[in-house]
Amino acid sequence: MDWIRQPAYRLVELFRSDPSKIVDYVDSVYDRIQRVEPLVKAFITIRSREELLEEAQRIAKNVDSYVLPGILVAVKDNISTRGIRTTCASRMLENYVPPYDATVIERLKRAGALILGKTNMDEFAMGSTTETSAFFPTKNPWDLSRVPGGSSGGSAAALAAGEATLALGSDTGGSIRNPAAFTATYGLKPTYGLVSRFGLIAYASSLDQIGPMARCVEDLALLLQVIAGFDPRDATSLPVAVPNYLEELNRLWHEEPRLRIAVLRSLVEVSEEGVRKVFEDALNKLCSRHECEDVEVPYRDQIVAAYYIVAMAEASSNLARYDGVRYGLKTSFEGRSWIDVYTEVRTKGFGYEVRKRIALGAFVLSAGYRDAYYLKALRFRRLLKEYFDGLYKRFDIVVSPTMPILPPRLGELVSDPLRMYMADINTVIANLIGCPAISIPIGFYNGLPVGLQAMSKPLNEVTLLYLGKELQESLGYANLVSEVIR
Amino acid sequence: MKVRIGLEIHVQLTCLRSKLFCSTPSNYYDKPPNTCVCPVCLGLPGVLPVPNKKAIEAALMVALALNCEIAPKIVFVRKHYFYPDLPKNYQISQYDGPGMIPYARNGYLTIVVDGVKKIVRIRRINIEEDPGRLTYPTGSMITSPYSMVDYNRSGVALLEIVTEPDMESPKEARAFVEKLMAILEYLGVTDTSIEGAFRVDANVSIEGGERVEIKNIGSMKDVEKALNYEILRQRKVLESGGKVLREVRHWDPHKKVTVPVRGKEFEEDYRYFPDPDLPPIIVTKEWLEEIRRKMPELPDARIERFTKQYGLDEYRANILVLSKWLADLFEECAKMYSDYKKLADWLITDFLRWVKELNIDPKKRSWNPRSIVSLLQAMDRGLISVRMAKELMPKVVAEGIDVEKFIEEQKISKITDEKLLESIALEVFRENPKAVKDALKNPKAINFLVGGVMKKTRGRADPELTVKIVKRLLEAVEKGELSI
């Protein structure tokens, strides 16, 4: 039995008929990890095989009461896990062990899923390549000389390398979709407020969302089902009833509705040639069954600027709490002023990218500059939302390439920060306006994965899953696992 | 020289069971350090604040009671500054700026000082979270090699009430604080007797000088003391030809002086922005009406009722009403005793004096109105003298005794036995021949002799009867029927 490539929904069926298989599955995944992890470096923390086998046996006794019995989930290391170190890939939190579980972790545990470990990421989710991790970069399983994208690069790489069946990521400006596109996996950024942020270590609170990552659409739906829903501990959580995503997906799949699809043409035009070619092929397939129309992307020059202003402003505030007093990096206190201590802790604890964003964020919020930057960015955000609200009245789906570039080589993008930030233009829109967005693998160019991004109006995740399913079935990119060759 | 005083008062909403943004208990007052905390009020990574609806309602109630305009939305903002008592290094507060607004503005409060009514305007009220507290191993910041932080207070709901500089004397400032505290107590939102439940900062300027801010005033009496000191200090500076500079001073309640606080080298930039974790809370008219309906009678209305219903003058009504427990006790007693003025007088003077003398926290006691009434009735019925009533008062205050029963049991009723009193009076006469001579010349001097009888009977002698007997004995001396 090839446990590594099995989608979660099929594993669940198998385990229900034979619970003892959970142990075989867990064992196989651990064997796989032992083989590929030294090359991929997807995880910051992996729980011990013994501990997980013990949990697996406990769950095997009662498979019917769980939605995801025994399924191994890799969790991005900015999601709080009680008793499991949660570092945000930062020296600042290198030894921080949360005393509580994030809401999504509670829900995963209630569903019988097994938390396999914590995945690598850009430090505090600030980056698009997983290279700003304070510990080590993660490699793209499809080409070990390239980055897996970021900031949820560890989660995506773990899936693509067959080291986990499901994964959680977080997405502030594309941090789920970007690595999904770079690793030929599926990633969904839910509507803002659909998934509780309680326990997610904040980067930019008004943009952050936790989302599911998987190797097929069905698994994406399954995982979303478990984590979505109102949480009284998150005041921005939406008090809405969550649909049954798999049922709704199957219903649409049989009804085969014709969708009105808007293509963000100028974002296609500015993409790299390889991305464009693969995207056009996929688009042709879509257009043969659906109604496609090119639309303009307004304010193209302002989108990324506005995004970074908002993100950095909120980051400078959210990251103020790391001072070494209560948790995190420690230094000696005695006989020193607290300003001294704070300065040392924050200089040593944060990497360059994080310090840069904190400084810029503090600047755009400071008196005299706030109006010109922060408030203007907020006004722009409203404007952008109005434009897309208009689009969503005419279209069910808005598509573009997920990333305008192919996975870059290690070191290539991180050394060119403006190019790195500009590469986020396609993905940041969904975060700025709060709508859901999915990245779907649509092919390879010179062996490198390309993803298609689809956005829809808020709380219309089902339509995104439907589109994902259609592309998955017509293109065949489901349950891909890289061989990981050195 | 005209004095202008404005106040900035921080009040905790002590009525709440939990803190402003988490479900951790907020009654941290006698708890060991850092035991009243949770991930949220410690600002651990990943936590989120959720507003306490009861706190919002209490805040709205205060705003209504202070006649404020209430914002259509409650917008929480982040105020950034690094300090070890602030777990997130920002405080969730409110601010007046683009996209931000204090939840209440433009209110007022009426105070009475020396019989004159005055309106003090309220500029704004913010609702915010209290920071933690720093403590020092040696007790002093200067001699301690390190400081310790207690986060028990962190996240407790706090109102910041800011007035216009409408007060013109320390007495007015104190009256304002007392009135405000009374209102908060009537609303049941703050137990002002809890230490740390409120802190006052005062801005004071004298014509011709700059504004000085005094921080750290912790009691109502100190408001007046600190301002008196500061005004005196500023006057002296001005009179000696100096200049009063704009500065921040600290009130030292032990030395009873204000001392300068080292000034900040630069104006702090708090980088306010709306807290993205807290969507604005919409305040609907219906909600406000519902809160208004729940509001109890407030001090002004009660003072008016006391003057009408009990025929008290405003002075007495004011004193009673501003201490809610005392006004409540008065009304309980008034159900059983109808000489309201006498009742009010005894409560305001002797009763209150003993409450203070015996160091009793009146709010934590359940008072027995029957005991007070029994004292007044025993007096009315001639069972005890005024002096005896005064002597019994501590027992009324401390034990809530039934006075009639008590005097029966202790056999300490008034001495009305004429023969006994006469023999005691004779004793007094013999011991004080000079006083007897004086009394023969000057009728007013008989008080000394009457007092002597009272002393010997420990106040139990019937005063009227004693006077009669003393007069009779004096007549006898004058006529030569009695020699001493």
Tab-separated table of C-alpha atoms in Angstrom, chain B residues 7-15 29 61-62 65-66 108-111 120 122 125 158-163 167 172-201 217-224 296-300 302-303 318-326 363:
chain	number	residue	atom	x	y	z
B	7	LEU	CA	-8.876	66.560	36.296
B	8	GLU	CA	-8.046	63.274	34.593
B	9	ILE	CA	-9.472	60.409	36.569
B	10	HIS	CA	-8.810	56.719	36.015
B	11	VAL	CA	-11.477	54.482	37.502
B	12	GLN	CA	-11.571	50.706	37.443
B	13	LEU	CA	-14.903	49.051	36.748
B	14	THR	CA	-14.641	46.888	39.844
B	15	CYS	CA	-18.180	45.543	39.427
B	29	TYR	CA	-6.684	42.937	44.832
B	61	MET	CA	-24.035	53.717	31.925
B	62	VAL	CA	-21.337	56.024	33.298
B	65	ALA	CA	-24.972	59.404	34.090
B	66	LEU	CA	-22.415	62.077	33.197
B	108	TYR	CA	-21.106	67.584	32.600
B	109	LEU	CA	-21.538	67.137	36.310
B	110	THR	CA	-23.035	69.486	38.922
B	111	ILE	CA	-21.198	70.048	42.174
B	120	VAL	CA	-18.057	71.064	35.555
B	122	ILE	CA	-16.500	66.592	30.975
B	125	ILE	CA	-14.297	59.390	28.545
B	158	LEU	CA	-10.616	51.176	33.208
B	159	LEU	CA	-12.376	54.425	32.398
B	160	GLU	CA	-10.366	57.570	31.823
B	161	ILE	CA	-12.561	60.564	32.578
B	162	VAL	CA	-11.181	63.941	31.527
B	163	THR	CA	-12.783	67.247	32.584
B	167	MET	CA	-12.698	74.063	38.711
B	172	GLU	CA	-14.201	72.284	44.014
B	173	ALA	CA	-11.857	69.641	42.666
B	174	ARG	CA	-12.441	67.507	45.716
B	175	ALA	CA	-16.182	68.039	45.453
B	176	PHE	CA	-16.036	66.916	41.836
B	177	VAL	CA	-14.167	63.744	42.675
B	178	GLU	CA	-16.521	62.999	45.557
B	179	LYS	CA	-19.557	63.528	43.404
B	180	LEU	CA	-18.122	61.427	40.605
B	181	MET	CA	-17.274	58.605	42.990
B	182	ALA	CA	-20.773	58.783	44.456
B	183	ILE	CA	-22.280	58.458	40.986
B	184	LEU	CA	-20.044	55.497	40.165
B	185	GLU	CA	-21.069	53.889	43.414
B	186	TYR	CA	-24.759	54.492	42.806
B	187	LEU	CA	-24.383	52.959	39.369
B	188	GLY	CA	-22.727	50.020	41.079
B	189	VAL	CA	-19.813	50.054	38.648
B	190	THR	CA	-16.961	50.932	41.013
B	191	ASP	CA	-16.278	50.153	44.632
B	192	THR	CA	-14.250	53.268	45.387
B	193	SER	CA	-13.139	51.916	48.764
B	194	ILE	CA	-10.868	49.396	47.048
B	195	GLU	CA	-7.320	50.641	47.048
B	196	GLY	CA	-6.233	51.439	43.524
B	197	ALA	CA	-9.787	51.552	42.195
B	198	PHE	CA	-9.223	55.148	41.178
B	199	ARG	CA	-6.292	57.458	40.478
B	200	VAL	CA	-6.448	61.163	39.862
B	201	ASP	CA	-4.154	63.366	37.807
B	217	ILE	CA	-3.221	61.238	43.605
B	218	GLY	CA	-4.855	58.229	45.196
B	219	SER	CA	-7.585	59.517	47.496
B	220	MET	CA	-10.281	62.175	47.585
B	221	LYS	CA	-8.689	64.026	50.495
B	222	ASP	CA	-5.345	64.062	48.721
B	223	VAL	CA	-6.912	65.734	45.701
B	224	GLU	CA	-7.534	68.781	47.853
B	296	PRO	CA	-30.680	53.292	39.419
B	297	GLU	CA	-31.618	56.621	41.023
B	298	LEU	CA	-28.611	58.925	40.867
B	299	PRO	CA	-27.326	61.246	43.630
B	300	ASP	CA	-28.851	64.467	42.272
B	302	ARG	CA	-31.936	61.410	45.488
B	303	ILE	CA	-30.847	64.679	47.089
B	318	ASN	CA	-26.052	66.185	50.262
B	319	ILE	CA	-23.932	64.667	53.009
B	320	LEU	CA	-26.210	61.682	53.391
B	321	VAL	CA	-26.625	61.014	49.696
B	322	LEU	CA	-22.957	61.313	48.725
B	323	SER	CA	-22.289	58.295	50.946
B	324	LYS	CA	-24.641	55.799	49.457
B	325	TRP	CA	-24.499	53.407	52.380
B	326	LEU	CA	-25.385	56.205	54.785
B	363	LYS	CA	-19.639	49.503	52.833
